[in-house]
């Protein structure tokens, strides 16, 4: 792109109408001699156009000295009125143009500056034509008029046409069948027919958009169909079919896996515990699977299955195990007679007959009872559960069970007290067997990282800073208790209107500023809080469903609808939204946590429906949003360190670790 400086002109050259002049040059208007001199000293100027009436002698004196250099920019004078042209000639400026010849004058400047590049391009094209004669593929080049401007000898032989025949034909006259017109699309390895009925393979095409004066056009490269090319084409088609089939099967397998996985507590707060799940399979069909259920009586049942090996075989065993466990627990919930020991006995009896002789199955089962503040654990060849105590020490909860095998499956359930436990980590060996940057296993570093972590994301941040790669599926539960030491808090209620929500947001911001939280963290957290406040208003107080909201937006009446429903005379206005903000200190880790709790009077939503997918690492799979949107939840979750809902879904806890 040429850069042309316009000096002291009343005409705005930036609005020049000629397409060529606009396409190949950028224009810069400058007023004042010193500004022009400084601009020329800075370089990157290809040409200067002087206004005949606006150019002083000081400027011309500088240009006269500048023109002595061979690299000086090209110059021209725009005749806007009567002027003495001799002083321009004395300065070495010999190009003049008026309003009527403005476009041609600009073109002459550009062509004069670009002549040396044109010469180089001409020699380069000649060399390319010489090289084209050395290949076996046919190469033809079309000019701007759509006629053949060049064909190598291989092209003439393959097409069975002479130079005279080729030069008189267009693309449509050479090929009877081709997938594009005017050579404006790329076509890879597709068979096509010539005017003489011969099949060819077009291996590549290229179209370059150039000025109308340039005769270089589109390029086609092709070769005749042979037995080897036909076989290659069949192989490509087979590969594409296999890829489509594999993709379809993976999608179906993922849907099946999500149907089997029972996740009722991830992203929820049950009694005094916050539950989080992390699941990172190496592939869709993996040996790891997990499940958790709310037993509806203050107890929560969780498990992780780690089948031996990887891939399809391990996945089949894992899915079999999970399906049986889920069914057994669901029946016991209906009958209100769940006993962990009884369920494990049934599972071991079932799965042993479905394991091969050389196959082993590792698993960990845990039941948290908030009524007695205990956890019952039965682990089969899995890493010990880590329990971080309130004094900061990390204990390992073990059970003596061996991995489950066809001829050996002995169970023992051990109970542990949770009264002094601050948080729990239940995990598969994929986490401890990950490699750190110094080549060692992460096993030794995990307890200390867990002690320092406040949430799942906080732990993952530390893990990812140390771990370079993992060679196994990773699954874990991060279970933390509610804070016991609150240093500052504020609670209030607002009515259901957008103005009241703005007031609530201002109060929360003022609370954070009073706690001397960094402004960069405040702005991010404010956005997350606003999303959850709007969720409480729309879906809680006003009872707007996702489908109804989308319909209102499509109709263009969403804002009007919200305004009407939140008027002070509306019944919806009197529905209150409760907000509790507090700062807590975790003695075990030393972390300061900011928590905002928002409650509405709505019916809530099915929390597992969205957080089941949220357990997967890195948005590994697409989430179906036809029945449930959850956009605000995902936005908020990406901005904060922890996001938890009550069982009913009408209370949300937003957690931020204050660094």
mmCIF file of C-alpha atoms in Angstrom, residues 241-474:
data_model
loop_
_atom_site.group_PDB
_atom_site.id
_atom_site.type_symbol
_atom_site.label_atom_id
_atom_site.label_comp_id
_atom_site.label_asym_id
_atom_site.label_seq_id
_atom_site.Cartn_x
_atom_site.Cartn_y
_atom_site.Cartn_z
ATOM 1 C CA UNK A 241 -16.745 -41.824 6.236
ATOM 2 C CA UNK A 242 -14.798 -43.360 9.117
ATOM 3 C CA UNK A 243 -14.280 -39.941 10.683
ATOM 4 C CA UNK A 244 -17.986 -39.150 10.396
ATOM 5 C CA UNK A 245 -18.885 -42.563 11.811
ATOM 6 C CA UNK A 246 -16.406 -42.161 14.659
ATOM 7 C CA UNK A 247 -17.755 -38.697 15.467
ATOM 8 C CA UNK A 248 -21.341 -39.999 15.446
ATOM 9 C CA UNK A 249 -20.427 -42.895 17.730
ATOM 10 C CA UNK A 250 -18.584 -40.593 20.121
ATOM 11 C CA UNK A 251 -21.595 -38.310 20.349
ATOM 12 C CA UNK A 252 -23.882 -41.282 21.009
ATOM 13 C CA UNK A 253 -21.450 -42.682 23.590
ATOM 14 C CA UNK A 254 -21.286 -39.354 25.403
ATOM 15 C CA UNK A 255 -25.076 -39.112 25.542
ATOM 16 C CA UNK A 256 -25.215 -42.639 26.914
ATOM 17 C CA UNK A 257 -22.564 -41.854 29.497
ATOM 18 C CA UNK A 258 -24.397 -38.721 30.615
ATOM 19 C CA UNK A 259 -27.593 -40.746 30.886
ATOM 20 C CA UNK A 260 -25.851 -43.248 33.175
ATOM 21 C CA UNK A 261 -24.021 -40.728 35.381
ATOM 22 C CA UNK A 262 -26.102 -39.782 38.392
ATOM 23 C CA UNK A 263 -25.000 -36.398 39.722
ATOM 24 C CA UNK A 264 -27.300 -34.823 42.306
ATOM 25 C CA UNK A 265 -24.951 -32.901 44.600
ATOM 26 C CA UNK A 266 -22.312 -31.220 42.397
ATOM 27 C CA UNK A 267 -22.499 -27.451 42.702
ATOM 28 C CA UNK A 268 -24.816 -27.620 45.707
ATOM 29 C CA UNK A 269 -24.643 -26.775 49.405
ATOM 30 C CA UNK A 270 -25.994 -29.553 51.584
ATOM 31 C CA UNK A 271 -26.245 -28.774 55.289
ATOM 32 C CA UNK A 272 -22.795 -27.309 56.107
ATOM 33 C CA UNK A 273 -20.939 -28.783 53.112
ATOM 34 C CA UNK A 274 -20.253 -27.415 49.637
ATOM 35 C CA UNK A 275 -19.892 -30.164 46.995
ATOM 36 C CA UNK A 276 -17.797 -29.825 43.824
ATOM 37 C CA UNK A 277 -16.907 -32.454 41.211
ATOM 38 C CA UNK A 278 -14.125 -32.535 38.623
ATOM 39 C CA UNK A 279 -14.084 -35.077 35.791
ATOM 40 C CA UNK A 280 -11.395 -35.070 33.095
ATOM 41 C CA UNK A 281 -11.421 -38.246 30.958
ATOM 42 C CA UNK A 282 -8.655 -38.746 28.409
ATOM 43 C CA UNK A 283 -11.319 -39.868 25.962
ATOM 44 C CA UNK A 284 -15.099 -40.073 25.875
ATOM 45 C CA UNK A 285 -14.965 -43.821 26.492
ATOM 46 C CA UNK A 286 -12.877 -43.881 29.666
ATOM 47 C CA UNK A 287 -12.288 -46.129 32.660
ATOM 48 C CA UNK A 288 -13.280 -43.459 35.186
ATOM 49 C CA UNK A 289 -16.871 -42.730 36.092
ATOM 50 C CA UNK A 290 -18.479 -41.152 39.121
ATOM 51 C CA UNK A 291 -21.851 -40.740 40.777
ATOM 52 C CA UNK A 292 -23.415 -38.995 43.748
ATOM 53 C CA UNK A 293 -26.891 -38.928 45.232
ATOM 54 C CA UNK A 294 -28.800 -36.974 47.822
ATOM 55 C CA UNK A 295 -30.443 -39.593 50.041
ATOM 56 C CA UNK A 296 -33.037 -36.977 51.126
ATOM 57 C CA UNK A 297 -32.464 -37.565 54.843
ATOM 58 C CA UNK A 298 -29.332 -35.492 55.535
ATOM 59 C CA UNK A 299 -27.048 -38.134 54.001
ATOM 60 C CA UNK A 300 -25.094 -37.915 50.740
ATOM 61 C CA UNK A 301 -23.670 -40.908 48.894
ATOM 62 C CA UNK A 302 -20.690 -40.531 46.525
ATOM 63 C CA UNK A 303 -18.480 -42.901 44.569
ATOM 64 C CA UNK A 304 -15.696 -43.014 41.967
ATOM 65 C CA UNK A 305 -15.097 -46.054 39.744
ATOM 66 C CA UNK A 306 -11.678 -46.591 38.124
ATOM 67 C CA UNK A 307 -11.719 -49.643 35.852
ATOM 68 C CA UNK A 308 -8.422 -51.258 34.903
ATOM 69 C CA UNK A 309 -6.967 -50.146 31.586
ATOM 70 C CA UNK A 310 -8.214 -47.527 29.174
ATOM 71 C CA UNK A 311 -10.618 -47.225 26.285
ATOM 72 C CA UNK A 312 -13.655 -49.296 25.421
ATOM 73 C CA UNK A 313 -13.055 -52.331 27.663
ATOM 74 C CA UNK A 314 -12.521 -50.205 30.779
ATOM 75 C CA UNK A 315 -15.483 -48.016 29.872
ATOM 76 C CA UNK A 316 -17.841 -51.006 29.593
ATOM 77 C CA UNK A 317 -16.871 -52.177 33.090
ATOM 78 C CA UNK A 318 -17.224 -48.662 34.502
ATOM 79 C CA UNK A 319 -20.662 -48.148 32.929
ATOM 80 C CA UNK A 320 -21.862 -51.553 34.156
ATOM 81 C CA UNK A 321 -20.741 -50.723 37.684
ATOM 82 C CA UNK A 322 -22.258 -47.257 37.716
ATOM 83 C CA UNK A 323 -25.578 -48.436 36.283
ATOM 84 C CA UNK A 324 -25.993 -51.091 38.970
ATOM 85 C CA UNK A 325 -25.012 -48.777 41.838
ATOM 86 C CA UNK A 326 -27.340 -46.010 40.684
ATOM 87 C CA UNK A 327 -30.260 -48.403 40.334
ATOM 88 C CA UNK A 328 -29.647 -49.995 43.731
ATOM 89 C CA UNK A 329 -29.426 -46.626 45.496
ATOM 90 C CA UNK A 330 -32.525 -45.268 43.732
ATOM 91 C CA UNK A 331 -34.554 -48.294 44.881
ATOM 92 C CA UNK A 332 -33.330 -47.899 48.459
ATOM 93 C CA UNK A 333 -34.290 -44.193 48.436
ATOM 94 C CA UNK A 334 -37.797 -45.134 47.324
ATOM 95 C CA UNK A 335 -38.004 -47.772 50.061
ATOM 96 C CA UNK A 336 -36.250 -45.486 52.562
ATOM 97 C CA UNK A 337 -33.916 -48.306 53.623
ATOM 98 C CA UNK A 338 -30.464 -47.362 52.271
ATOM 99 C CA UNK A 339 -27.608 -49.150 53.995
ATOM 100 C CA UNK A 340 -24.162 -48.679 52.535
ATOM 101 C CA UNK A 341 -22.889 -52.099 53.628
ATOM 102 C CA UNK A 342 -25.913 -53.860 52.141
ATOM 103 C CA UNK A 343 -25.606 -51.976 48.855
ATOM 104 C CA UNK A 344 -21.879 -52.823 48.588
ATOM 105 C CA UNK A 345 -22.566 -56.525 49.156
ATOM 106 C CA UNK A 346 -25.074 -56.525 46.298
ATOM 107 C CA UNK A 347 -22.684 -54.655 44.019
ATOM 108 C CA UNK A 348 -19.736 -56.982 44.699
ATOM 109 C CA UNK A 349 -21.892 -60.023 44.041
ATOM 110 C CA UNK A 350 -23.058 -58.477 40.747
ATOM 111 C CA UNK A 351 -19.779 -57.184 39.361
ATOM 112 C CA UNK A 352 -17.532 -60.177 40.154
ATOM 113 C CA UNK A 353 -19.313 -62.339 37.588
ATOM 114 C CA UNK A 354 -18.770 -59.648 34.952
ATOM 115 C CA UNK A 355 -15.020 -59.220 35.422
ATOM 116 C CA UNK A 356 -12.514 -61.173 33.356
ATOM 117 C CA UNK A 357 -9.977 -63.351 35.156
ATOM 118 C CA UNK A 358 -7.155 -60.836 34.717
ATOM 119 C CA UNK A 359 -9.301 -57.742 35.273
ATOM 120 C CA UNK A 360 -9.331 -55.571 38.395
ATOM 121 C CA UNK A 361 -11.696 -52.821 39.431
ATOM 122 C CA UNK A 362 -10.814 -49.988 41.793
ATOM 123 C CA UNK A 363 -13.506 -47.949 43.509
ATOM 124 C CA UNK A 364 -14.147 -45.691 46.468
ATOM 125 C CA UNK A 365 -17.519 -45.276 48.181
ATOM 126 C CA UNK A 366 -18.322 -42.598 50.748
ATOM 127 C CA UNK A 367 -21.457 -41.611 52.624
ATOM 128 C CA UNK A 368 -21.540 -38.264 54.432
ATOM 129 C CA UNK A 369 -24.087 -38.157 57.255
ATOM 130 C CA UNK A 370 -24.734 -34.553 58.319
ATOM 131 C CA UNK A 371 -26.962 -35.779 61.164
ATOM 132 C CA UNK A 372 -24.107 -37.541 62.970
ATOM 133 C CA UNK A 373 -21.276 -35.511 61.361
ATOM 134 C CA UNK A 374 -19.540 -38.679 60.130
ATOM 135 C CA UNK A 375 -18.306 -40.153 56.870
ATOM 136 C CA UNK A 376 -18.456 -43.877 56.073
ATOM 137 C CA UNK A 377 -15.747 -45.004 53.653
ATOM 138 C CA UNK A 378 -15.075 -48.197 51.727
ATOM 139 C CA UNK A 379 -12.156 -47.994 49.307
ATOM 140 C CA UNK A 380 -11.000 -50.770 46.972
ATOM 141 C CA UNK A 381 -7.457 -50.075 45.746
ATOM 142 C CA UNK A 382 -8.046 -46.318 45.488
ATOM 143 C CA UNK A 383 -5.839 -43.553 46.943
ATOM 144 C CA UNK A 384 -6.716 -42.578 50.534
ATOM 145 C CA UNK A 385 -9.231 -39.795 51.081
ATOM 146 C CA UNK A 386 -7.512 -36.587 52.189
ATOM 147 C CA UNK A 387 -9.087 -34.810 55.151
ATOM 148 C CA UNK A 388 -7.820 -31.327 55.979
ATOM 149 C CA UNK A 389 -8.508 -30.638 59.640
ATOM 150 C CA UNK A 390 -9.430 -27.230 61.047
ATOM 151 C CA UNK A 391 -5.935 -26.890 62.546
ATOM 152 C CA UNK A 392 -4.365 -27.230 59.070
ATOM 153 C CA UNK A 393 -3.090 -30.815 59.319
ATOM 154 C CA UNK A 394 -3.923 -33.229 56.490
ATOM 155 C CA UNK A 395 -4.952 -36.770 57.417
ATOM 156 C CA UNK A 396 -5.380 -39.788 55.135
ATOM 157 C CA UNK A 397 -8.549 -41.851 55.564
ATOM 158 C CA UNK A 398 -7.839 -45.446 54.523
ATOM 159 C CA UNK A 399 -9.691 -48.760 54.413
ATOM 160 C CA UNK A 400 -7.896 -52.121 53.991
ATOM 161 C CA UNK A 401 -9.884 -53.401 50.985
ATOM 162 C CA UNK A 402 -8.030 -54.766 47.935
ATOM 163 C CA UNK A 403 -9.096 -53.994 44.337
ATOM 164 C CA UNK A 404 -12.194 -55.913 43.263
ATOM 165 C CA UNK A 405 -11.373 -59.039 41.226
ATOM 166 C CA UNK A 406 -13.332 -61.986 39.905
ATOM 167 C CA UNK A 407 -12.304 -64.323 42.723
ATOM 168 C CA UNK A 408 -11.606 -61.781 45.467
ATOM 169 C CA UNK A 409 -13.932 -59.089 46.776
ATOM 170 C CA UNK A 410 -13.873 -58.424 50.512
ATOM 171 C CA UNK A 411 -15.491 -55.272 51.840
ATOM 172 C CA UNK A 412 -14.930 -53.287 54.981
ATOM 173 C CA UNK A 413 -16.663 -49.992 55.790
ATOM 174 C CA UNK A 414 -14.914 -47.582 58.165
ATOM 175 C CA UNK A 415 -16.526 -44.588 59.880
ATOM 176 C CA UNK A 416 -14.656 -41.321 60.527
ATOM 177 C CA UNK A 417 -15.754 -38.225 62.443
ATOM 178 C CA UNK A 418 -16.150 -34.945 60.534
ATOM 179 C CA UNK A 419 -16.402 -32.640 63.549
ATOM 180 C CA UNK A 420 -12.889 -31.231 63.136
ATOM 181 C CA UNK A 421 -12.710 -31.637 59.338
ATOM 182 C CA UNK A 422 -12.530 -28.484 57.231
ATOM 183 C CA UNK A 423 -12.589 -30.159 53.789
ATOM 184 C CA UNK A 424 -12.298 -33.517 52.015
ATOM 185 C CA UNK A 425 -10.684 -34.662 48.763
ATOM 186 C CA UNK A 426 -11.899 -37.955 47.253
ATOM 187 C CA UNK A 427 -9.988 -38.750 44.051
ATOM 188 C CA UNK A 428 -8.769 -41.313 41.534
ATOM 189 C CA UNK A 429 -5.090 -42.081 40.960
ATOM 190 C CA UNK A 430 -5.028 -40.032 37.749
ATOM 191 C CA UNK A 431 -4.453 -36.954 39.908
ATOM 192 C CA UNK A 432 -1.516 -38.335 41.896
ATOM 193 C CA UNK A 433 0.102 -40.031 38.889
ATOM 194 C CA UNK A 434 0.282 -36.837 36.830
ATOM 195 C CA UNK A 435 3.807 -35.664 36.013
ATOM 196 C CA UNK A 436 5.237 -32.390 37.312
ATOM 197 C CA UNK A 437 7.611 -30.090 35.462
ATOM 198 C CA UNK A 438 10.653 -31.722 37.071
ATOM 199 C CA UNK A 439 9.500 -35.190 35.930
ATOM 200 C CA UNK A 440 8.276 -36.443 39.312
ATOM 201 C CA UNK A 441 4.788 -37.625 40.219
ATOM 202 C CA UNK A 442 2.372 -35.155 41.784
ATOM 203 C CA UNK A 443 1.578 -37.546 44.640
ATOM 204 C CA UNK A 444 3.926 -35.884 47.141
ATOM 205 C CA UNK A 445 2.729 -32.341 46.434
ATOM 206 C CA UNK A 446 -1.003 -32.995 46.523
ATOM 207 C CA UNK A 447 -1.588 -32.850 50.333
ATOM 208 C CA UNK A 448 0.017 -29.400 50.644
ATOM 209 C CA UNK A 449 -1.805 -28.060 47.585
ATOM 210 C CA UNK A 450 -5.070 -29.390 49.014
ATOM 211 C CA UNK A 451 -4.387 -27.724 52.376
ATOM 212 C CA UNK A 452 -3.928 -24.341 50.669
ATOM 213 C CA UNK A 453 -6.934 -24.684 48.354
ATOM 214 C CA UNK A 454 -10.267 -23.072 49.168
ATOM 215 C CA UNK A 455 -12.306 -24.413 46.226
ATOM 216 C CA UNK A 456 -12.024 -26.820 43.304
ATOM 217 C CA UNK A 457 -10.818 -24.079 40.967
ATOM 218 C CA UNK A 458 -8.313 -22.896 43.534
ATOM 219 C CA UNK A 459 -6.863 -26.419 43.741
ATOM 220 C CA UNK A 460 -6.792 -26.835 39.955
ATOM 221 C CA UNK A 461 -4.903 -23.562 39.609
ATOM 222 C CA UNK A 462 -2.116 -24.941 41.808
ATOM 223 C CA UNK A 463 -2.175 -28.368 40.149
ATOM 224 C CA UNK A 464 -1.978 -26.934 36.635
ATOM 225 C CA UNK A 465 0.959 -24.719 37.594
ATOM 226 C CA UNK A 466 2.960 -27.834 38.562
ATOM 227 C CA UNK A 467 1.635 -30.579 36.281
ATOM 228 C CA UNK A 468 2.730 -30.698 32.633
ATOM 229 C CA UNK A 469 0.604 -33.623 31.456
ATOM 230 C CA UNK A 470 -1.416 -36.566 32.695
ATOM 231 C CA UNK A 471 -1.676 -40.062 31.251
ATOM 232 C CA UNK A 472 -4.848 -41.194 32.998
ATOM 233 C CA UNK A 473 -8.392 -40.015 33.627
ATOM 234 C CA UNK A 474 -8.751 -37.601 36.550
#
